[in-house]
PDB file of C-alpha atoms in Angstrom:
ATOM      1  CA  CYS R   1      -3.275  10.872 -18.776  1.00 51.00           C
ATOM      2  CA  ARG R   2      -2.555  14.091 -20.595  1.00 52.00           C
ATOM      3  CA  ALA R   3      -2.034  17.495 -19.085  1.00 60.00           C
ATOM      4  CA  PHE R   4      -4.902  18.796 -21.201  1.00 57.00           C
ATOM      5  CA  GLU R   5      -7.875  17.360 -22.996  1.00 63.00           C
ATOM      6  CA  ASP R   6      -7.923  18.302 -26.664  1.00 66.00           C
ATOM      7  CA  LYS R   7      -8.797  15.570 -29.134  1.00 69.00           C
ATOM      8  CA  GLY R   8      -7.394  17.791 -31.897  1.00 71.00           C
ATOM      9  CA  VAL R   9      -3.859  17.382 -30.562  1.00 65.00           C
ATOM     10  CA  THR R  10      -2.619  13.883 -31.256  1.00 66.00           C
ATOM     11  CA  HIS R  11       0.304  11.958 -29.866  1.00 68.00           C
ATOM     12  CA  VAL R  12       2.880  10.862 -32.435  1.00 71.00           C
ATOM     13  CA  GLU R  13       2.546   7.263 -31.193  1.00 72.00           C
ATOM     14  CA  GLU R  14      -1.274   7.382 -31.252  1.00 71.00           C
ATOM     15  CA  HIS R  15      -1.625   7.040 -27.466  1.00 73.00           C
ATOM     16  CA  VAL R  16       0.205   8.188 -24.352  1.00 74.00           C
ATOM     17  CA  ASP R  17       2.536   5.664 -22.738  1.00 81.00           C
ATOM     18  CA  PRO R  18       4.887   7.473 -20.324  1.00 83.00           C
ATOM     19  CA  VAL R  19       7.333   4.556 -20.010  1.00 89.00           C
ATOM     20  CA  ARG R  20       7.620   4.113 -23.771  1.00 88.00           C
ATOM     21  CA  ASP R  21       7.821   7.870 -24.303  1.00 86.00           C
ATOM     22  CA  LEU R  22      10.649   8.191 -21.776  1.00 89.00           C
ATOM     23  CA  LYS R  23      12.544   5.349 -23.462  1.00 89.00           C
ATOM     24  CA  ILE R  24      12.174   7.120 -26.802  1.00 88.00           C
ATOM     25  CA  ILE R  25      13.496  10.362 -25.323  1.00 90.00           C
ATOM     26  CA  HIS R  26      16.454   8.612 -23.657  1.00 91.00           C
ATOM     27  CA  ASN R  27      17.288   6.811 -26.897  1.00 91.00           C
ATOM     28  CA  GLU R  28      17.170  10.039 -28.896  1.00 92.00           C
ATOM     29  CA  LEU R  29      19.427  11.781 -26.371  1.00 93.00           C
ATOM     30  CA  ARG R  30      21.853   8.836 -26.375  1.00 94.00           C
ATOM     31  CA  GLN R  31      21.977   8.914 -30.195  1.00 94.00           C
ATOM     32  CA  LYS R  32      22.816  12.616 -30.058  1.00 95.00           C
ATOM     33  CA  ASP R  33      25.548  11.929 -27.471  1.00 95.00           C
ATOM     34  CA  ILE R  34      27.000   9.243 -29.772  1.00 95.00           C
ATOM     35  CA  GLU R  35      26.957  11.697 -32.661  1.00 96.00           C
ATOM     36  CA  GLN R  36      28.702  14.391 -30.580  1.00 96.00           C
ATOM     37  CA  CYS R  37      31.385  11.942 -29.406  1.00 96.00           C
ATOM     38  CA  LYS R  38      31.980  10.712 -32.949  1.00 96.00           C
ATOM     39  CA  THR R  39      32.356  14.270 -34.250  1.00 96.00           C
ATOM     40  CA  TYR R  40      34.825  15.164 -31.493  1.00 95.00           C
ATOM     41  CA  LEU R  41      36.861  11.970 -31.902  1.00 95.00           C
ATOM     42  CA  GLU R  42      37.056  12.347 -35.692  1.00 94.00           C
ATOM     43  CA  ALA R  43      38.122  15.986 -35.416  1.00 93.00           C
ATOM     44  CA  ASN R  44      40.844  15.254 -32.853  1.00 91.00           C
ATOM     45  CA  GLY R  45      41.909  11.687 -33.685  1.00 88.00           C
ATOM     46  CA  ASN R  46      44.954  12.477 -35.802  1.00 86.00           C
ATOM     47  CA  VAL R  47      46.277  15.006 -33.323  1.00 85.00           C
ATOM     48  CA  TYR R  48      45.771  12.527 -30.465  1.00 81.00           C
ATOM     49  CA  ARG R  49      47.520   9.690 -32.302  1.00 81.00           C
ATOM     50  CA  ASN R  50      50.454  11.995 -33.066  1.00 81.00           C
ATOM     51  CA  LYS R  51      50.652  12.945 -29.364  1.00 80.00           C
ATOM     52  CA  ALA R  52      50.396  16.603 -30.373  1.00 77.00           C
ATOM     53  CA  LEU R  53      47.805  17.494 -27.734  1.00 75.00           C
ATOM     54  CA  LYS R  54      48.544  19.026 -24.366  1.00 84.00           C
ATOM     55  CA  LYS R  55      48.158  16.722 -21.373  1.00 84.00           C
ATOM     56  CA  ASP R  56      44.698  18.050 -20.436  1.00 86.00           C
ATOM     57  CA  LYS R  57      43.475  17.678 -24.023  1.00 88.00           C
ATOM     58  CA  MET R  58      44.888  14.143 -24.187  1.00 90.00           C
ATOM     59  CA  PHE R  59      42.862  13.320 -21.082  1.00 92.00           C
ATOM     60  CA  GLU R  60      39.768  14.959 -22.581  1.00 93.00           C
ATOM     61  CA  TYR R  61      40.117  12.849 -25.726  1.00 93.00           C
ATOM     62  CA  GLU R  62      40.500   9.673 -23.655  1.00 94.00           C
ATOM     63  CA  VAL R  63      37.398  10.502 -21.601  1.00 96.00           C
ATOM     64  CA  ILE R  64      35.335  11.168 -24.730  1.00 96.00           C
ATOM     65  CA  GLN R  65      36.552   7.852 -26.165  1.00 96.00           C
ATOM     66  CA  LYS R  66      35.583   6.076 -22.931  1.00 95.00           C
ATOM     67  CA  VAL R  67      32.134   7.679 -22.993  1.00 95.00           C
ATOM     68  CA  SER R  68      31.686   6.802 -26.652  1.00 95.00           C
ATOM     69  CA  ASP R  69      32.545   3.159 -25.984  1.00 94.00           C
ATOM     70  CA  PHE R  70      30.155   3.114 -23.018  1.00 94.00           C
ATOM     71  CA  ILE R  71      27.127   4.571 -24.791  1.00 94.00           C
ATOM     72  CA  SER R  72      27.706   2.882 -28.157  1.00 92.00           C
ATOM     73  CA  GLY R  73      27.460  -0.635 -26.763  1.00 83.00           C
ATOM     74  CA  ASP R  74      24.723  -3.075 -27.657  1.00 81.00           C
ATOM     75  CA  ASP R  75      22.967  -2.547 -24.323  1.00 84.00           C
ATOM     76  CA  GLY R  76      22.317   1.148 -25.009  1.00 77.00           C
ATOM     77  CA  LYS R  77      23.499   2.723 -21.774  1.00 89.00           C
ATOM     78  CA  ASP R  78      23.012   6.420 -21.081  1.00 89.00           C
ATOM     79  CA  VAL R  79      25.981   8.552 -20.004  1.00 90.00           C
ATOM     80  CA  ARG R  80      24.297   9.159 -16.650  1.00 90.00           C
ATOM     81  CA  ALA R  81      24.368   5.390 -15.938  1.00 90.00           C
ATOM     82  CA  GLY R  82      28.172   5.297 -16.040  1.00 91.00           C
ATOM     83  CA  GLU R  83      30.572   5.608 -13.153  1.00 93.00           C
ATOM     84  CA  TRP R  84      32.797   8.613 -13.713  1.00 95.00           C
ATOM     85  CA  ASP R  85      35.415  10.101 -11.399  1.00 95.00           C
ATOM     86  CA  GLY R  86      35.601  13.810 -10.596  1.00 95.00           C
ATOM     87  CA  LYS R  87      38.016  14.725 -13.390  1.00 95.00           C
ATOM     88  CA  GLU R  88      35.970  12.794 -15.948  1.00 95.00           C
ATOM     89  CA  ILE R  89      32.821  14.591 -14.822  1.00 95.00           C
ATOM     90  CA  GLU R  90      34.552  17.926 -15.420  1.00 94.00           C
ATOM     91  CA  VAL R  91      35.144  16.879 -19.037  1.00 92.00           C
ATOM     92  CA  LEU R  92      31.551  15.707 -19.410  1.00 90.00           C
TER      93      LEU R  92
END
């Protein structure tokens, strides 16, 4: 069911399927999260390995690495499906 009836406006998947469409959106958002984590980890990896970051930045790096591992797995979990403590949520 569409919010409007206009046969001139087509759906990219030919027909509306809310469950499929939501899965596509979640997958696209997860891919963007993976990309953001990868960019952050690459930019800060050398500094982290050299222990040149302040304690709070070390923790931030570790949280981003944990998130990256969580969302990059074969089962395709979203960040929101993880269990994060209060300090980790602040980083997220």
